[in-house]
Short mmCIF file of C-alpha atoms and ligand atoms in Angstrom, two decimals:
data_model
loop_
_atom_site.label_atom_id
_atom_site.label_comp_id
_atom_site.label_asym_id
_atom_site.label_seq_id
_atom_site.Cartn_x
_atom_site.Cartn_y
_atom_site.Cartn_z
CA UNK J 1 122.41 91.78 82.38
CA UNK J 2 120.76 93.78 85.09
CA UNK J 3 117.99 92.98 87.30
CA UNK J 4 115.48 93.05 84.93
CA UNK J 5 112.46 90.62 85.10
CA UNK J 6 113.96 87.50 83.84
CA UNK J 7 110.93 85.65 85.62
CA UNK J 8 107.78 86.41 85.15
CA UNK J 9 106.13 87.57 88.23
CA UNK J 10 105.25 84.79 91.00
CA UNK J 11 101.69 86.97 91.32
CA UNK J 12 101.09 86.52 87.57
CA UNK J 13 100.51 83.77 85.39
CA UNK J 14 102.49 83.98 82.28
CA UNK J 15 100.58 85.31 79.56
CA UNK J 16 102.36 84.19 76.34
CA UNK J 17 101.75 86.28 73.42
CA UNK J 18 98.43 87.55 74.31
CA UNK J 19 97.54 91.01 75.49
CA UNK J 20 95.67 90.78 79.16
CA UNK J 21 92.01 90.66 78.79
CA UNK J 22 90.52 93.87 80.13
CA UNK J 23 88.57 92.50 83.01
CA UNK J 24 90.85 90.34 84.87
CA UNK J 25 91.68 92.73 88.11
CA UNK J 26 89.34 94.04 90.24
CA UNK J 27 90.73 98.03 90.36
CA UNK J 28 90.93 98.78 93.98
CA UNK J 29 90.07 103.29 94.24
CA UNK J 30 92.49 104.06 97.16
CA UNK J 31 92.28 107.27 99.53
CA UNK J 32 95.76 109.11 99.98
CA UNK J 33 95.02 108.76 103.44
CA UNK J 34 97.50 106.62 105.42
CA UNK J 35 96.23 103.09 105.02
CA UNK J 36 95.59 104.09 100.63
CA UNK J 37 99.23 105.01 100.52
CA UNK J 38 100.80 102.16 102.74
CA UNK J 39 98.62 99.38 100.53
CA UNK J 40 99.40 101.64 97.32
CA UNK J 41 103.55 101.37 98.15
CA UNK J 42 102.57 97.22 98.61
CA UNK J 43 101.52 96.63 95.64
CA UNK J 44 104.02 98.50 93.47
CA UNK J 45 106.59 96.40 95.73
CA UNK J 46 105.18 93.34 93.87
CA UNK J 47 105.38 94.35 90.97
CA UNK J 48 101.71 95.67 89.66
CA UNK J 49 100.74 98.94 88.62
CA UNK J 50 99.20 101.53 90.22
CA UNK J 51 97.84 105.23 88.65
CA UNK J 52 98.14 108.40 90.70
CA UNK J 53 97.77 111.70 90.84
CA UNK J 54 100.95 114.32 89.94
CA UNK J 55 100.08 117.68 90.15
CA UNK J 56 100.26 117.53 85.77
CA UNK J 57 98.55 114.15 85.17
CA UNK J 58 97.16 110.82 86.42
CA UNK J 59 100.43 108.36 86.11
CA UNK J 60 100.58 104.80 85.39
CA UNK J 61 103.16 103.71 87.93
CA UNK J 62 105.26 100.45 88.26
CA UNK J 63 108.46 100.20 90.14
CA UNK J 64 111.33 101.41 87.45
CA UNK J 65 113.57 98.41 89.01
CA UNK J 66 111.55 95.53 87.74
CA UNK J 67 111.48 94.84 84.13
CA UNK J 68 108.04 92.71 84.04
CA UNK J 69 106.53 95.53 85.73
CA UNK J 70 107.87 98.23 83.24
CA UNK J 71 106.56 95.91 80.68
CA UNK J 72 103.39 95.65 81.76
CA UNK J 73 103.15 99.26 81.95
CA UNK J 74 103.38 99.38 78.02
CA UNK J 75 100.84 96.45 77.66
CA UNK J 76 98.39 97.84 79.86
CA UNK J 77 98.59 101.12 77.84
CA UNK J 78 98.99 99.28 74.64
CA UNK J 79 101.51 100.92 73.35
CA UNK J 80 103.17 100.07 69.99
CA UNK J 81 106.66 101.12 70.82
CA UNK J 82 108.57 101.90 73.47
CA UNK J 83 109.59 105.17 74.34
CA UNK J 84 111.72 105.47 77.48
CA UNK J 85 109.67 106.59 80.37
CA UNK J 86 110.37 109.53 83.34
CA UNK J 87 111.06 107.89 86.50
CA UNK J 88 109.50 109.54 89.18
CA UNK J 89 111.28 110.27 93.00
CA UNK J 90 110.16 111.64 96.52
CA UNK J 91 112.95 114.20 96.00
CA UNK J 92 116.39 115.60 94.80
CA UNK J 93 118.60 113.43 97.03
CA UNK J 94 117.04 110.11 95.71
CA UNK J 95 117.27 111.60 92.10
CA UNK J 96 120.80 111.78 92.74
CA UNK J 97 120.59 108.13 93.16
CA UNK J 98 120.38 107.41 89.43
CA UNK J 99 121.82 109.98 87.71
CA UNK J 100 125.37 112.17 86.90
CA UNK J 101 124.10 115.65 88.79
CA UNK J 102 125.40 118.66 87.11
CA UNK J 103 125.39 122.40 87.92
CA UNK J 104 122.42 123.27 85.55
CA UNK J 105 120.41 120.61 87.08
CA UNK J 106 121.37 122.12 90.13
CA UNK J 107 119.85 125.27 89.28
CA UNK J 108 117.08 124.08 87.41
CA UNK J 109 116.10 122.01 90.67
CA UNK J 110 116.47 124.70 92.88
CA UNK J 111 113.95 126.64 91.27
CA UNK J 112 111.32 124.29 90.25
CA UNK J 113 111.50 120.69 92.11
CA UNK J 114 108.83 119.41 93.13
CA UNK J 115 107.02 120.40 89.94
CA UNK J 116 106.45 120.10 86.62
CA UNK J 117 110.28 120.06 85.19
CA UNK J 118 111.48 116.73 84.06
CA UNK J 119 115.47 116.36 83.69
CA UNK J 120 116.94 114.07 81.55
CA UNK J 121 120.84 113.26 82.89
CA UNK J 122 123.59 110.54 82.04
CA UNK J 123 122.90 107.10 84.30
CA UNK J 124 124.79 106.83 87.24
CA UNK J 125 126.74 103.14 87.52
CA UNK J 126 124.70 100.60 89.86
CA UNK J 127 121.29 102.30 89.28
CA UNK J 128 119.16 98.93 88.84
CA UNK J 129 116.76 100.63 86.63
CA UNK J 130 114.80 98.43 83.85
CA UNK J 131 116.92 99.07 80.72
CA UNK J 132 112.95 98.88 79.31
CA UNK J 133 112.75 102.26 81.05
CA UNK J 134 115.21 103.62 79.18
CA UNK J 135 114.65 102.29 76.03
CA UNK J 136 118.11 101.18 76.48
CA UNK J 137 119.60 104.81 76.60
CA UNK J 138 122.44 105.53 78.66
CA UNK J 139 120.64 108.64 80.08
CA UNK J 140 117.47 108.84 81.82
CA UNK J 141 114.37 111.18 82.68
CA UNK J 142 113.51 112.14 86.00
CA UNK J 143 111.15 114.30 87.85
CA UNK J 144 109.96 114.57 91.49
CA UNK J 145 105.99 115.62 91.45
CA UNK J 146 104.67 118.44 93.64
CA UNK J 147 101.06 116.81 94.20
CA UNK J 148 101.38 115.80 98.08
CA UNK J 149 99.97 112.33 97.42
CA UNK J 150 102.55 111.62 94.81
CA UNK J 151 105.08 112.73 97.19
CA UNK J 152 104.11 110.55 100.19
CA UNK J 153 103.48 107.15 97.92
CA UNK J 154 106.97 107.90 96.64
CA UNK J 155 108.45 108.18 100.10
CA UNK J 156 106.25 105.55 101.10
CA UNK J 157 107.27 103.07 98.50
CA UNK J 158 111.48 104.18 98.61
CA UNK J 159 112.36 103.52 95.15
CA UNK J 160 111.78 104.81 91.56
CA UNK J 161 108.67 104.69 90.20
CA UNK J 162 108.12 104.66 86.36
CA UNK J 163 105.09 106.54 85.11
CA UNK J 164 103.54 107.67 81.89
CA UNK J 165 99.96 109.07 81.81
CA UNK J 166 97.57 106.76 82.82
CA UNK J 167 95.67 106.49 79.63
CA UNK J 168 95.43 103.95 76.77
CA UNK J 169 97.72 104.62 74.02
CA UNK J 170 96.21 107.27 71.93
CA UNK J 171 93.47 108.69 74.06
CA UNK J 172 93.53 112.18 76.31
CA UNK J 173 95.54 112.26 78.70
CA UNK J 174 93.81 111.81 82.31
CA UNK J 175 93.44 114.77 85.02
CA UNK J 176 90.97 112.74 87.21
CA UNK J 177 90.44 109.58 88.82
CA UNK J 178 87.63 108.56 86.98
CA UNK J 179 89.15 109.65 83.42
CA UNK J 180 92.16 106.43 84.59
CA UNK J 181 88.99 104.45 85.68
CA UNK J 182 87.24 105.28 82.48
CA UNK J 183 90.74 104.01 80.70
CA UNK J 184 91.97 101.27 82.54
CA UNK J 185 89.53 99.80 84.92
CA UNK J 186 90.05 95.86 85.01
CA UNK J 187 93.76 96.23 84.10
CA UNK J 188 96.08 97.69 86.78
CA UNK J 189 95.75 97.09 90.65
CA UNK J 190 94.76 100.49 91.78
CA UNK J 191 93.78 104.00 91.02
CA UNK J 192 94.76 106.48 94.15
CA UNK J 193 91.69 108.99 93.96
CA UNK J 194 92.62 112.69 95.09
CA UNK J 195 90.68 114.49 92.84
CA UNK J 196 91.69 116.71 89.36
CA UNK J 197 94.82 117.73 88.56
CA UNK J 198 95.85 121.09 88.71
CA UNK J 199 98.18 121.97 86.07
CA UNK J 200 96.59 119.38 83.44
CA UNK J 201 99.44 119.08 80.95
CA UNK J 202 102.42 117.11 80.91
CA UNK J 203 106.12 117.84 82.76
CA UNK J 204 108.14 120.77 80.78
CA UNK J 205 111.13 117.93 79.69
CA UNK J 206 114.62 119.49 79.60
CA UNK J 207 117.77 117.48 78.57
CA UNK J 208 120.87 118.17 80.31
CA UNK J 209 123.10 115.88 79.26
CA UNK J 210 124.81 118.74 77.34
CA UNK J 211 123.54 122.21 76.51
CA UNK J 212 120.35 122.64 77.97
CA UNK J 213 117.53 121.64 75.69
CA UNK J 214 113.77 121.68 75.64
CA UNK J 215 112.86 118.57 74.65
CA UNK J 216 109.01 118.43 75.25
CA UNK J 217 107.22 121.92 76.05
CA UNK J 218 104.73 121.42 79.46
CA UNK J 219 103.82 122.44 82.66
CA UNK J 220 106.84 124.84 83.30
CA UNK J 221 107.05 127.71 79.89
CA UNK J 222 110.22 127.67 78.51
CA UNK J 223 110.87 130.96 79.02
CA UNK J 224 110.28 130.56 82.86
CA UNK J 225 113.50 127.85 82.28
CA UNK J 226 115.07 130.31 80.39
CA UNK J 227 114.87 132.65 83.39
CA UNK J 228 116.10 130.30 85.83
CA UNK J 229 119.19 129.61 83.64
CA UNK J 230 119.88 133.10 82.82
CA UNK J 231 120.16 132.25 78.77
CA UNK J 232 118.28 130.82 76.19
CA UNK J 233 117.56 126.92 75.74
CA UNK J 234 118.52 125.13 72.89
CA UNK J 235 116.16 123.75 70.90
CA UNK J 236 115.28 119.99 69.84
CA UNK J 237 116.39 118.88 66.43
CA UNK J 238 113.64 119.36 63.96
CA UNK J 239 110.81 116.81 63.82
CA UNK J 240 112.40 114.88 67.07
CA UNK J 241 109.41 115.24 69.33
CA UNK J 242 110.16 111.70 71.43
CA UNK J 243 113.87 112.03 71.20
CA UNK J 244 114.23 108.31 72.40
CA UNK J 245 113.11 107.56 69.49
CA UNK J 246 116.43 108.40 67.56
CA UNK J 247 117.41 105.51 65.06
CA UNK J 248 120.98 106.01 65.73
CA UNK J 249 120.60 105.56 69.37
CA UNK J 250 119.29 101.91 69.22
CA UNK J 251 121.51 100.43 65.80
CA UNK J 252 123.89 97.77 66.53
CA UNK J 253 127.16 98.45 64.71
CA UNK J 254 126.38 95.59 62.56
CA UNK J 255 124.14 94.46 60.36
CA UNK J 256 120.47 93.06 61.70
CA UNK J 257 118.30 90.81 59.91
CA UNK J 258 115.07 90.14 61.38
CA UNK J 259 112.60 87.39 61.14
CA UNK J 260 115.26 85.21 61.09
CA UNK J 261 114.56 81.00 60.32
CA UNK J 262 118.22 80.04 60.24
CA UNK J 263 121.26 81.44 60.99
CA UNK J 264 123.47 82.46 58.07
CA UNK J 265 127.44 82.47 58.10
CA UNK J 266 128.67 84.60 60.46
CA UNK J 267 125.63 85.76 62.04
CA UNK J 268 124.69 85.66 66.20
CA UNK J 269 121.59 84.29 66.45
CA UNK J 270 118.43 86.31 68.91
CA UNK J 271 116.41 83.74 69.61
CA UNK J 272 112.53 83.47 70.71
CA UNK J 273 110.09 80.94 71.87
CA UNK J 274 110.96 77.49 70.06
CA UNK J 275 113.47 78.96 68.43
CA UNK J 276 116.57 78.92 70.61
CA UNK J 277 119.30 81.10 68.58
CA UNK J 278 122.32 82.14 71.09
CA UNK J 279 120.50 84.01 73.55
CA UNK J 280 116.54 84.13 73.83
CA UNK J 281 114.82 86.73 74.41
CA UNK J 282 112.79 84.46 76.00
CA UNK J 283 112.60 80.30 76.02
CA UNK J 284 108.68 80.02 76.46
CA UNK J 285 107.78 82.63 74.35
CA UNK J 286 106.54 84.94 77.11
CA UNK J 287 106.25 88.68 75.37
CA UNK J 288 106.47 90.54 79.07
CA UNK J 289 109.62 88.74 79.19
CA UNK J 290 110.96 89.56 75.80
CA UNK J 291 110.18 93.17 76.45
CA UNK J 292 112.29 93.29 80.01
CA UNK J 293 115.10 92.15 78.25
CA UNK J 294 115.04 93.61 74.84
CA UNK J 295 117.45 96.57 75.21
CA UNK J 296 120.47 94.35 77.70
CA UNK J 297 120.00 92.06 74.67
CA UNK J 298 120.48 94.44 72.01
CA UNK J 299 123.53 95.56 74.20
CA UNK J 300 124.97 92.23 74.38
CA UNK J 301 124.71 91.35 70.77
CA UNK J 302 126.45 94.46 69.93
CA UNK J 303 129.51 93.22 71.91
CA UNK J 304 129.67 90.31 69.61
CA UNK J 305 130.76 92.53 66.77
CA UNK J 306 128.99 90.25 64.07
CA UNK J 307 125.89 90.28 61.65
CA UNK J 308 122.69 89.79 63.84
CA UNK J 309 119.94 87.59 63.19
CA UNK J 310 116.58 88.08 65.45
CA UNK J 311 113.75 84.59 65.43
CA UNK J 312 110.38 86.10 64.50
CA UNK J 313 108.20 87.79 67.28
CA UNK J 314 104.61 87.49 66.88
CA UNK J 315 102.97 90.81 65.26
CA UNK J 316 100.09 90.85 69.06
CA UNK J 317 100.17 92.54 72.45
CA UNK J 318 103.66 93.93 73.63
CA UNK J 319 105.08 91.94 70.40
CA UNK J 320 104.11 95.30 68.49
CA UNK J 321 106.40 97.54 70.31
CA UNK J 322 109.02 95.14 70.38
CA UNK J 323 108.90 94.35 67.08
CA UNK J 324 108.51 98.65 65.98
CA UNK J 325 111.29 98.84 68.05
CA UNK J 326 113.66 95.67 66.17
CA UNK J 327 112.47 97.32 63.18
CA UNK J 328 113.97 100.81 64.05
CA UNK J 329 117.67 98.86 65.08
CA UNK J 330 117.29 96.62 61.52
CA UNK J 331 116.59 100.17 59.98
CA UNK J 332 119.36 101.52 57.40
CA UNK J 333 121.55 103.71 59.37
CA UNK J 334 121.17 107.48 59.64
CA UNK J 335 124.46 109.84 58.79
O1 TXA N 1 103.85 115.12 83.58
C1 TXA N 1 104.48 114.11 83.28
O2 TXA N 1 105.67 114.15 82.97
C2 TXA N 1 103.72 112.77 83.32
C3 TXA N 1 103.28 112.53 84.76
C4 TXA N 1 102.60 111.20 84.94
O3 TXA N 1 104.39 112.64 85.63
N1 TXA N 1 104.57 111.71 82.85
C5 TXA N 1 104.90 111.56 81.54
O4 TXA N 1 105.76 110.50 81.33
O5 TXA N 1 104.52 112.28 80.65
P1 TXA N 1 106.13 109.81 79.98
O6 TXA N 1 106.87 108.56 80.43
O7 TXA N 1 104.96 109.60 79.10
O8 TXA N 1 107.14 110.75 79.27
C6 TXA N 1 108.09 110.13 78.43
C7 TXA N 1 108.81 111.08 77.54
C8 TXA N 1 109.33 110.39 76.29
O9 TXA N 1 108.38 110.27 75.30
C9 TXA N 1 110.48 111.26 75.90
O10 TXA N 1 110.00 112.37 75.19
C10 TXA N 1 111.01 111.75 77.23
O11 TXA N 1 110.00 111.54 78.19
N2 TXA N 1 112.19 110.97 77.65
C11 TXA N 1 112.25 109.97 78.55
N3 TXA N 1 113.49 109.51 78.69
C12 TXA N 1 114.26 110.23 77.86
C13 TXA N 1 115.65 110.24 77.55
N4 TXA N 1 116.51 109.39 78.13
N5 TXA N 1 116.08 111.13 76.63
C14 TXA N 1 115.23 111.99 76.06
N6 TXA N 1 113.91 112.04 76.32
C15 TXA N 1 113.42 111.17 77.20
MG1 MG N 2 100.95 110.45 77.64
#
C-alpha cells in the first residue's frame, strides 16, 4: 500500500456515494503574482484542486501524492473512468524524481522541455505517486509546462502535480480562465487567471518505455519529434487512442466476479461499505476513498493467486469510473 488517501481529507467532510453538489466552494480567481502563487501552492498542499494555465491548456491540478485529491480530480470532472493522468514538474531534475530516465528522453528533453512534449517512462521505486494517477500502471506520464505561471506554482508548491484539462468530462477543452470558470465554478478551490493559452491543444504524448511511440498527437508535430530523434516514431496500436486503457494491463491473473453477495469456494473477497469481504475498498462506503485505493487493491488481490470476488459499488458519482474500470479487469481476457 502506498500513501494513498486512506483518510478522507481532515478539510472535507466525507461525501459517501454522492457526487459534490456544484455550489459548495466559493472559487477563489488568483493573480500569478507572488501572493496568487504562494496561496495557489497552499492549497494544493491540502489537498484541493486548483486549475491553471500551461502554455497548451487550463489544468485541473491536485497534488499527484495524495490519493483523495487525485480522486477528486475525476469527480470534479465527472469522469466515468479513469485514465491515468500526466503529472506535471517545475523541471527535468524533479522529473527524474519519478521516473527510469533513458537516452531518448534525454534527447527528447533537450530539445523541447518546458513545452508541449509529454513522456511516458517506467516508475522509479519510492516515487509516492497515487497509484489512481496511474491507473495502476507501472509507468507514468510526465511533462514540465513552458507557461511561466505553471512553472513558478510548480516550484512554488515542490512536488508533482496531477493535471488533466480543466473541463467537465466531455466538453472543450479550456484555453482561458473564464472557459474553467464557465466549467467548474463552485467545485475546485481556485482558478489562477493569466489569460489564453497560446498553443490551445493538448501535450504531443510520446511513450518511451521502449521504441519511441506517439501515443497522442498535440502541441509538438510528430515530425518535429521525428527530427529531434533522427528516425521515425512508431506508431500506437490501432484504435488505442488512451493507451491506459488496455484490458490486459489491469486483469488479475485470475478470475473476477463482480457484484459479489457471498463469497464462493475459493474466492478472496473485495469488500465495500457494509460489506466487509477481506480487504475493503473502503469500510464506510466513502467512493473518494474507494477510488484512492482501487489500483494497490487490485495489486494486492492479484498476489493472492485465487478467484476474486468484488461487493457491489453503487452505479453514482466516482462509483461510475470505478465500476467501468472493475468491469474492464472482470472483462474476458485479450490474446
Ligand atoms: O497539454 C496537456 O497535456 C494537458 C495540460 C493540462 O498539461 N494535460 C492533459 O492531461 O492532457 P491528461 O491527464 O488529460 O492526459 C492523460 C493522457 C491519457 O489519456 C493517456 O492517453 C496518456 O495521457 N497517459 C497517461 N499516463 C499514461 C501511461 N502511463 N501510459 C500511456 N499513456 C498515458
Ligand atoms: Mg482533456
Amino acid at each position: 500500500m502506498g500513501q494513498d488517501g486512506m483518510q478522507p481529507r481532515p478539510s472535507q467532510p466525507e461525501r459517501g456515494v454522492t457526487m459534490r453538489p456544484a455550489m459548495d466552494l466559493s472559487t477563489e480567481i488568483l493573480r500569478a503574482d507572488r501572493g496568487g502563487i504562494a496561496r495557489a501552492a497552499a492549497l494544493l498542499a491540502q489537498g484541493a484542486l486548483v486549475a491553471f494555465p500551461t502554455e497548451t491548456v487550463y489544468g485541473l491540478g491536485g497534488d499527484a501524492q495524495n490519493g483523495t485529491a487525485v480522486a477528486d480530480i475525476f469527480a470534479t470532472k465527472g469522469r466515468p473512468s479513469f485514465n491515468p493522468l500526466i503529472i506535471h514538474v517545475a523541471d527535468s531534475d524533479a522529473a527524474q524524481q519519478f521516473v527510469i530516465w533513458n537516452d531518448t528522453a534525454e534527447v527528447l528533453t533537450a530539445a523541447y522541455w518546458p513545452g508541449p512534449l509529454t513522456i511516458v517512462l517506467p516508475l522509479r521505486d519510492g516515487h509516492g505517486l497515487s497509484s489512481l494517477v496511474t491507473a495502476g500502471l507501472s509507468t507514468v506520464a510526465v511533462r514540465v509546462p513552458a507557461h511561466p505561471a505553471a512553472t513558478a506554482l510548480l516550484r512554488e508548491f515542490g512536488g508533482p502535480v496531477a493535471a488533466p484539462s480543466a473541463n467537465p468530462s466531455g466538453k472543450i477543452s479550456p484555453t482561458t480562465a473564464a472557459h474553467v470558470a464557465a466549467g467548474l465554478s463552485g467545485r475546485i478551490a481556485a482558478i489562477l487567471d493569466e489569460g489564453p493559452c497560446a498553443v490551445g491543444l493538448e501535450s504531443t504524448i510520446i511513450g518511451l518505455d521502449g521504441p519511441a511511440t506517439l501515443l497522442r498527437a498535440g502541441g509538438i508535430p510528430s515530425e518535429a519529434v521525428e527530427q529531434a530523434l533522427g528516425h521515425p516514431l512508431a506508431q500506437a496500436p490501432e484504435g488505442i487512442t488512451a493507451p491506459g486503457q488496455l484490458v490486459s494491463h489491469y486483469a488479475p491473473d485470475a478470475p473476477m466476479r463482480l457484484n459479489a453477495r457471498e463469497v464462493r469456494g475459493d474466492e478472496v473477497m473485495l469488500g465495500f461499505g457494509a460489506s466487509a469481504g477481506d480487504m475493503t475498498l473502503s469500510a464506510s462506503g466513502n467512493l473518494h476513498e474507494a477510488a484512492a485505493r482501487l489500483f494497490d487493491m487490485l495489486h494486492m488481490l492479484n498476489a493472492y493467486k485465487r478467484p476474486i470476488a468484488v461487493a457491489p459499488i453503487p452505479e453514482t458519482g466516482l462509483g461510475r469510473a470505478i465500476n467501468d474500470r472493475l468491469r474492464r479487469a472482470a472483462a474476458p481476457r485479450q490474446a
